Each structure stands twice: as C-alpha cells, then as structure tokens.
Amino acid sequence: MADQNREFDVNEDIDLNKEYDLIEKIDSLERKNHSLKTRVEELEATHRVELEAKEREIEHRKKMLEELDNRWKSQKDLQSMTKDELVESGVNELLRKIGMLEATRRIELEAKEGKISGLKRQREEQESRWKSQKDFSEWRSISWRKGLDNKGLQTKISENKLEIQDKVISQMRIKKNEIACGSSSVNIDQ
C-alpha cells in the first residue's frame, strides 16, 4: 500500500502540476486579459481624444465656412451696390457729357451761323461797292463825254466816298452789336 500511497502521491503531484499549470494559464490569461483591457482602454482614450480633436476641427471649419460665407455674401452685396452705383454714375456722367456736347455744338452752330451771316453781309457790301464803283465809272465816262467840269466830277466822287464810308461804319456797328449779342447768348447757354 505504501506503493499505492506513493503512487497516489505521484498522482497527486501530477494533479498538482496540472493544477499549477492551470493556475499559471489562468494567471497568464488574466494578465493578458488585463493587458488587453488596458490596451483597449488606451485605444478608447486615444480614440476619444482623436474624436474630440476631429469634432473641434469640424466645428472650427464650420465657423470658418460660415465666416467665409458671410464675407462672400457681404462682398457680393457690396459689389452689386457698387455696380449699381457705377452704372448710375456712368449714366449720369454720360448724360452730363451729352449735355455739354449739345451745348458746345449749339454754341459752335450759332458761331458758324453768325460767321455765315457776316460773310453774306460782307459779300453784299462788296457787291454794292462794286456796283457803286461800276456806276461811278459809268457816270464818269458819261460825264466826260458830256463835258462836265472837274469840280462836278470831284463833288460826285466825294459824295460816293462819303456814302461808302457811311455804309462801312454802319456795317461795323452792326457786326459789333451781333458779336456782343452772340457772346451774351453764349454766356446764357453755359
């Protein structure tokens, strides 16, 4: 029996080894489980930190996007207002320039009309002088033929000269009056 007891003891040793191995395995598994739990907790904490960081970044980007959107809207509004103001000022500027051009053209037209009427008067005066000179030449040739004396001829020449001078003086006064009236009408238009 002692052998049996010994056998029993050997068997007990075997069982104890098995139990020891099991306890070691359990301890090993518990350590692994603990390290895995610690690793999972670390990963969860890291994930939470990364998630919070990404959420903060998303919020930051949302704010930036809202700011950009607001800036874009305000710039668009400002641009459309500026565009409207530019269009209005451009139209007003064009209307002002058109008015100035019309006034300038009217003044130029009046000046040209005055010049034309002055040239017509000069032509008429020249024609009347030529006619009076022609008439005088004809009269002189006729009077010489008739034998009029030189005094009568000189008197007639003096009369014609005085008549021509009177016409020239009156024409000069008319021109001065037209120029004075034309310049005052130009000042009125401006």
PDB file of C-alpha atoms in Angstrom:
ATOM      1  CA  MET A   1       0.000   0.000   0.000  1.00  0.00           C
ATOM      2  CA  ALA A   2       2.757   2.146   0.595  1.00  0.00           C
ATOM      3  CA  ASP A   3       3.458   1.793  -3.023  1.00  0.00           C
ATOM      4  CA  GLN A   4      -0.024   2.608  -3.696  1.00  0.00           C
ATOM      5  CA  ASN A   5       0.268   5.559  -1.420  1.00  0.00           C
ATOM      6  CA  ARG A   6       3.312   6.522  -3.274  1.00  0.00           C
ATOM      7  CA  GLU A   7       1.574   6.115  -6.479  1.00  0.00           C
ATOM      8  CA  PHE A   8      -1.171   8.111  -5.092  1.00  0.00           C
ATOM      9  CA  ASP A   9       1.296  10.787  -4.143  1.00  0.00           C
ATOM     10  CA  VAL A  10       2.817  10.762  -7.567  1.00  0.00           C
ATOM     11  CA  ASN A  11      -0.583  11.047  -8.995  1.00  0.00           C
ATOM     12  CA  GLU A  12      -1.251  13.827  -6.607  1.00  0.00           C
ATOM     13  CA  ASP A  13       1.902  15.542  -7.832  1.00  0.00           C
ATOM     14  CA  ILE A  14       0.695  15.170 -11.323  1.00  0.00           C
ATOM     15  CA  ASP A  15      -2.618  16.647 -10.452  1.00  0.00           C
ATOM     16  CA  LEU A  16      -0.907  19.456  -8.600  1.00  0.00           C
ATOM     17  CA  ASN A  17       1.236  20.136 -11.641  1.00  0.00           C
ATOM     18  CA  LYS A  18      -1.868  20.168 -13.729  1.00  0.00           C
ATOM     19  CA  GLU A  19      -3.499  22.483 -11.279  1.00  0.00           C
ATOM     20  CA  TYR A  20      -0.359  24.602 -11.161  1.00  0.00           C
ATOM     21  CA  ASP A  21      -0.272  24.734 -14.945  1.00  0.00           C
ATOM     22  CA  LEU A  22      -3.909  25.672 -14.981  1.00  0.00           C
ATOM     23  CA  ILE A  23      -3.355  28.342 -12.364  1.00  0.00           C
ATOM     24  CA  GLU A  24      -0.394  29.628 -14.407  1.00  0.00           C
ATOM     25  CA  LYS A  25      -2.517  29.628 -17.529  1.00  0.00           C
ATOM     26  CA  ILE A  26      -5.311  31.403 -15.692  1.00  0.00           C
ATOM     27  CA  ASP A  27      -2.827  33.925 -14.311  1.00  0.00           C
ATOM     28  CA  SER A  28      -1.304  34.278 -17.742  1.00  0.00           C
ATOM     29  CA  LEU A  29      -4.738  34.693 -19.293  1.00  0.00           C
ATOM     30  CA  GLU A  30      -5.730  37.157 -16.588  1.00  0.00           C
ATOM     31  CA  ARG A  31      -2.542  39.150 -17.259  1.00  0.00           C
ATOM     32  CA  LYS A  32      -3.240  39.025 -20.980  1.00  0.00           C
ATOM     33  CA  ASN A  33      -6.853  39.970 -20.297  1.00  0.00           C
ATOM     34  CA  HIS A  34      -5.689  42.808 -18.065  1.00  0.00           C
ATOM     35  CA  SER A  35      -3.140  43.992 -20.647  1.00  0.00           C
ATOM     36  CA  LEU A  36      -5.776  43.716 -23.378  1.00  0.00           C
ATOM     37  CA  LYS A  37      -8.253  45.657 -21.232  1.00  0.00           C
ATOM     38  CA  THR A  38      -5.561  48.252 -20.579  1.00  0.00           C
ATOM     39  CA  ARG A  39      -4.766  48.367 -24.305  1.00  0.00           C
ATOM     40  CA  VAL A  40      -8.481  48.670 -25.151  1.00  0.00           C
ATOM     41  CA  GLU A  41      -8.859  51.446 -22.581  1.00  0.00           C
ATOM     42  CA  GLU A  42      -5.796  53.191 -24.005  1.00  0.00           C
ATOM     43  CA  LEU A  43      -7.163  52.798 -27.550  1.00  0.00           C
ATOM     44  CA  GLU A  44     -10.571  54.028 -26.423  1.00  0.00           C
ATOM     45  CA  ALA A  45      -8.971  57.016 -24.697  1.00  0.00           C
ATOM     46  CA  THR A  46      -6.840  57.708 -27.774  1.00  0.00           C
ATOM     47  CA  HIS A  47      -9.888  57.299 -29.983  1.00  0.00           C
ATOM     48  CA  ARG A  48     -11.884  59.642 -27.729  1.00  0.00           C
ATOM     49  CA  VAL A  49      -9.109  62.231 -27.849  1.00  0.00           C
ATOM     50  CA  GLU A  50      -8.831  61.913 -31.639  1.00  0.00           C
ATOM     51  CA  LEU A  51     -12.617  62.076 -31.980  1.00  0.00           C
ATOM     52  CA  GLU A  52     -12.793  65.184 -29.781  1.00  0.00           C
ATOM     53  CA  ALA A  53      -9.967  66.748 -31.788  1.00  0.00           C
ATOM     54  CA  LYS A  54     -11.760  65.962 -35.047  1.00  0.00           C
ATOM     55  CA  GLU A  55     -15.021  67.355 -33.650  1.00  0.00           C
ATOM     56  CA  ARG A  56     -13.217  70.555 -32.621  1.00  0.00           C
ATOM     57  CA  GLU A  57     -11.659  70.740 -36.089  1.00  0.00           C
ATOM     58  CA  ILE A  58     -15.066  70.205 -37.702  1.00  0.00           C
ATOM     59  CA  GLU A  59     -16.571  72.954 -35.528  1.00  0.00           C
ATOM     60  CA  HIS A  60     -13.649  75.232 -36.364  1.00  0.00           C
ATOM     61  CA  ARG A  61     -14.063  74.545 -40.075  1.00  0.00           C
ATOM     62  CA  LYS A  62     -17.824  75.127 -39.820  1.00  0.00           C
ATOM     63  CA  LYS A  63     -17.153  78.510 -38.206  1.00  0.00           C
ATOM     64  CA  MET A  64     -14.597  79.352 -40.889  1.00  0.00           C
ATOM     65  CA  LEU A  65     -17.055  78.302 -43.584  1.00  0.00           C
ATOM     66  CA  GLU A  66     -19.788  80.443 -42.037  1.00  0.00           C
ATOM     67  CA  GLU A  67     -17.389  83.398 -41.837  1.00  0.00           C
ATOM     68  CA  LEU A  68     -16.352  82.903 -45.454  1.00  0.00           C
ATOM     69  CA  ASP A  69     -19.991  82.584 -46.488  1.00  0.00           C
ATOM     70  CA  ASN A  70     -20.896  85.777 -44.613  1.00  0.00           C
ATOM     71  CA  ARG A  71     -17.891  87.589 -46.101  1.00  0.00           C
ATOM     72  CA  TRP A  72     -18.795  86.358 -49.566  1.00  0.00           C
ATOM     73  CA  LYS A  73     -22.403  87.481 -49.134  1.00  0.00           C
ATOM     74  CA  SER A  74     -21.362  90.899 -47.857  1.00  0.00           C
ATOM     75  CA  GLN A  75     -18.836  91.299 -50.682  1.00  0.00           C
ATOM     76  CA  LYS A  76     -21.454  90.202 -53.190  1.00  0.00           C
ATOM     77  CA  ASP A  77     -23.919  92.732 -51.768  1.00  0.00           C
ATOM     78  CA  LEU A  78     -21.240  95.413 -51.752  1.00  0.00           C
ATOM     79  CA  GLN A  79     -20.242  94.510 -55.288  1.00  0.00           C
ATOM     80  CA  SER A  80     -23.822  94.673 -56.541  1.00  0.00           C
ATOM     81  CA  MET A  81     -24.337  98.005 -54.754  1.00  0.00           C
ATOM     82  CA  THR A  82     -21.081  99.324 -56.168  1.00  0.00           C
ATOM     83  CA  LYS A  83     -22.036  98.038 -59.611  1.00  0.00           C
ATOM     84  CA  ASP A  84     -25.415  99.789 -59.362  1.00  0.00           C
ATOM     85  CA  GLU A  85     -23.724 102.983 -58.209  1.00  0.00           C
ATOM     86  CA  LEU A  86     -21.200 102.734 -61.040  1.00  0.00           C
ATOM     87  CA  VAL A  87     -23.973 102.198 -63.567  1.00  0.00           C
ATOM     88  CA  GLU A  88     -25.898 105.170 -62.191  1.00  0.00           C
ATOM     89  CA  SER A  89     -22.823 107.372 -62.052  1.00  0.00           C
ATOM     90  CA  GLY A  90     -21.820 106.202 -65.534  1.00  0.00           C
ATOM     91  CA  VAL A  91     -25.251 107.042 -66.903  1.00  0.00           C
ATOM     92  CA  ASN A  92     -25.221 110.405 -65.126  1.00  0.00           C
ATOM     93  CA  GLU A  93     -21.730 111.086 -66.428  1.00  0.00           C
ATOM     94  CA  LEU A  94     -22.795 110.187 -69.966  1.00  0.00           C
ATOM     95  CA  LEU A  95     -25.874 112.408 -69.706  1.00  0.00           C
ATOM     96  CA  ARG A  96     -23.717 115.257 -68.410  1.00  0.00           C
ATOM     97  CA  LYS A  97     -21.247 114.789 -71.277  1.00  0.00           C
ATOM     98  CA  ILE A  98     -24.077 114.638 -73.802  1.00  0.00           C
ATOM     99  CA  GLY A  99     -25.488 117.874 -72.370  1.00  0.00           C
ATOM    100  CA  MET A 100     -22.076 119.507 -72.586  1.00  0.00           C
ATOM    101  CA  LEU A 101     -21.608 118.298 -76.168  1.00  0.00           C
ATOM    102  CA  GLU A 102     -25.055 119.580 -77.137  1.00  0.00           C
ATOM    103  CA  ALA A 103     -24.294 122.973 -75.577  1.00  0.00           C
ATOM    104  CA  THR A 104     -20.910 123.070 -77.326  1.00  0.00           C
ATOM    105  CA  ARG A 105     -22.498 122.132 -80.659  1.00  0.00           C
ATOM    106  CA  ARG A 106     -25.213 124.748 -80.183  1.00  0.00           C
ATOM    107  CA  ILE A 107     -22.587 127.418 -79.453  1.00  0.00           C
ATOM    108  CA  GLU A 108     -20.494 126.327 -82.436  1.00  0.00           C
ATOM    109  CA  LEU A 109     -23.579 126.324 -84.654  1.00  0.00           C
ATOM    110  CA  GLU A 110     -24.547 129.806 -83.510  1.00  0.00           C
ATOM    111  CA  ALA A 111     -20.992 130.997 -84.078  1.00  0.00           C
ATOM    112  CA  LYS A 112     -20.954 129.487 -87.570  1.00  0.00           C
ATOM    113  CA  GLU A 113     -24.365 130.976 -88.355  1.00  0.00           C
ATOM    114  CA  GLY A 114     -23.063 134.382 -87.196  1.00  0.00           C
ATOM    115  CA  LYS A 115     -19.963 133.936 -89.326  1.00  0.00           C
ATOM    116  CA  ILE A 116     -22.071 132.950 -92.341  1.00  0.00           C
ATOM    117  CA  SER A 117     -24.393 135.922 -91.920  1.00  0.00           C
ATOM    118  CA  GLY A 118     -21.314 138.193 -91.540  1.00  0.00           C
ATOM    119  CA  LEU A 119     -19.810 136.755 -94.714  1.00  0.00           C
ATOM    120  CA  LYS A 120     -23.144 137.292 -96.525  1.00  0.00           C
ATOM    121  CA  ARG A 121     -23.181 140.938 -95.407  1.00  0.00           C
ATOM    122  CA  GLN A 122     -19.559 141.393 -96.493  1.00  0.00           C
ATOM    123  CA  ARG A 123     -20.406 139.895 -99.866  1.00  0.00           C
ATOM    124  CA  GLU A 124     -23.428 142.206-100.198  1.00  0.00           C
ATOM    125  CA  GLU A 125     -21.291 145.190 -99.183  1.00  0.00           C
ATOM    126  CA  GLN A 126     -18.625 144.193-101.684  1.00  0.00           C
ATOM    127  CA  GLU A 127     -21.250 143.784-104.378  1.00  0.00           C
ATOM    128  CA  SER A 128     -22.752 147.186-103.546  1.00  0.00           C
ATOM    129  CA  ARG A 129     -19.267 148.759-103.627  1.00  0.00           C
ATOM    130  CA  TRP A 130     -18.533 147.146-106.944  1.00  0.00           C
ATOM    131  CA  LYS A 131     -21.887 148.307-108.239  1.00  0.00           C
ATOM    132  CA  SER A 132     -21.330 151.855-106.976  1.00  0.00           C
ATOM    133  CA  GLN A 133     -17.807 151.847-108.444  1.00  0.00           C
ATOM    134  CA  LYS A 134     -19.240 150.494-111.692  1.00  0.00           C
ATOM    135  CA  ASP A 135     -21.984 153.140-111.603  1.00  0.00           C
ATOM    136  CA  PHE A 136     -19.398 155.792-110.791  1.00  0.00           C
ATOM    137  CA  SER A 137     -17.161 154.614-113.623  1.00  0.00           C
ATOM    138  CA  GLU A 138     -20.091 154.688-115.997  1.00  0.00           C
ATOM    139  CA  TRP A 139     -21.178 158.120-114.768  1.00  0.00           C
ATOM    140  CA  ARG A 140     -17.653 159.425-115.049  1.00  0.00           C
ATOM    141  CA  SER A 141     -17.283 158.176-118.585  1.00  0.00           C
ATOM    142  CA  ILE A 142     -20.712 159.616-119.461  1.00  0.00           C
ATOM    143  CA  SER A 143     -19.983 162.918-117.756  1.00  0.00           C
ATOM    144  CA  TRP A 144     -16.673 163.210-119.506  1.00  0.00           C
ATOM    145  CA  ARG A 145     -18.407 162.601-122.709  1.00  0.00           C
ATOM    146  CA  LYS A 146     -20.905 165.283-121.922  1.00  0.00           C
ATOM    147  CA  GLY A 147     -18.127 167.594-120.945  1.00  0.00           C
ATOM    148  CA  LEU A 148     -18.861 168.147-117.307  1.00  0.00           C
ATOM    149  CA  ASP A 149     -16.253 170.065-115.444  1.00  0.00           C
ATOM    150  CA  ASN A 150     -13.816 168.570-112.989  1.00  0.00           C
ATOM    151  CA  LYS A 151     -15.466 170.197-109.979  1.00  0.00           C
ATOM    152  CA  GLY A 152     -18.759 168.392-110.580  1.00  0.00           C
ATOM    153  CA  LEU A 153     -16.855 165.189-111.017  1.00  0.00           C
ATOM    154  CA  GLN A 154     -14.881 165.704-107.794  1.00  0.00           C
ATOM    155  CA  THR A 155     -18.081 166.518-105.932  1.00  0.00           C
ATOM    156  CA  LYS A 156     -19.682 163.321-107.160  1.00  0.00           C
ATOM    157  CA  ILE A 157     -16.568 161.320-106.188  1.00  0.00           C
ATOM    158  CA  SER A 158     -16.550 162.863-102.690  1.00  0.00           C
ATOM    159  CA  GLU A 159     -20.251 162.096-102.281  1.00  0.00           C
ATOM    160  CA  ASN A 160     -19.682 158.459-103.307  1.00  0.00           C
ATOM    161  CA  LYS A 161     -16.717 158.141-100.923  1.00  0.00           C
ATOM    162  CA  LEU A 162     -18.781 159.562 -98.048  1.00  0.00           C
ATOM    163  CA  GLU A 163     -21.640 157.261 -98.905  1.00  0.00           C
ATOM    164  CA  ILE A 164     -19.315 154.229 -98.949  1.00  0.00           C
ATOM    165  CA  GLN A 165     -17.716 155.269 -95.634  1.00  0.00           C
ATOM    166  CA  ASP A 166     -21.167 155.638 -94.019  1.00  0.00           C
ATOM    167  CA  LYS A 167     -22.111 152.158 -95.195  1.00  0.00           C
ATOM    168  CA  VAL A 168     -18.862 150.664 -93.876  1.00  0.00           C
ATOM    169  CA  ILE A 169     -19.298 152.389 -90.472  1.00  0.00           C
ATOM    170  CA  SER A 170     -22.904 151.208 -90.163  1.00  0.00           C
ATOM    171  CA  GLN A 171     -21.875 147.637 -91.093  1.00  0.00           C
ATOM    172  CA  MET A 172     -19.111 147.714 -88.471  1.00  0.00           C
ATOM    173  CA  ARG A 173     -21.614 148.831 -85.815  1.00  0.00           C
ATOM    174  CA  ILE A 174     -23.963 146.005 -86.811  1.00  0.00           C
ATOM    175  CA  LYS A 175     -21.128 143.474 -86.520  1.00  0.00           C
ATOM    176  CA  LYS A 176     -20.131 144.786 -83.089  1.00  0.00           C
ATOM    177  CA  ASN A 177     -23.732 144.514 -81.912  1.00  0.00           C
ATOM    178  CA  GLU A 178     -24.011 140.969 -83.288  1.00  0.00           C
ATOM    179  CA  ILE A 179     -20.773 139.951 -81.605  1.00  0.00           C
ATOM    180  CA  ALA A 180     -21.898 141.499 -78.324  1.00  0.00           C
ATOM    181  CA  CYS A 181     -25.298 139.789 -78.588  1.00  0.00           C
ATOM    182  CA  GLY A 182     -23.723 136.478 -79.644  1.00  0.00           C
ATOM    183  CA  SER A 183     -21.274 136.421 -76.722  1.00  0.00           C
ATOM    184  CA  SER A 184     -24.058 137.225 -74.246  1.00  0.00           C
ATOM    185  CA  SER A 185     -26.187 134.397 -75.684  1.00  0.00           C
ATOM    186  CA  VAL A 186     -23.176 132.077 -75.362  1.00  0.00           C
ATOM    187  CA  ASN A 187     -22.818 133.037 -71.697  1.00  0.00           C
ATOM    188  CA  ILE A 188     -26.528 132.463 -71.143  1.00  0.00           C
ATOM    189  CA  ASP A 189     -26.351 128.946 -72.648  1.00  0.00           C
ATOM    190  CA  GLN A 190     -23.431 127.985 -70.478  1.00  0.00           C
TER     191      GLN A 190
END
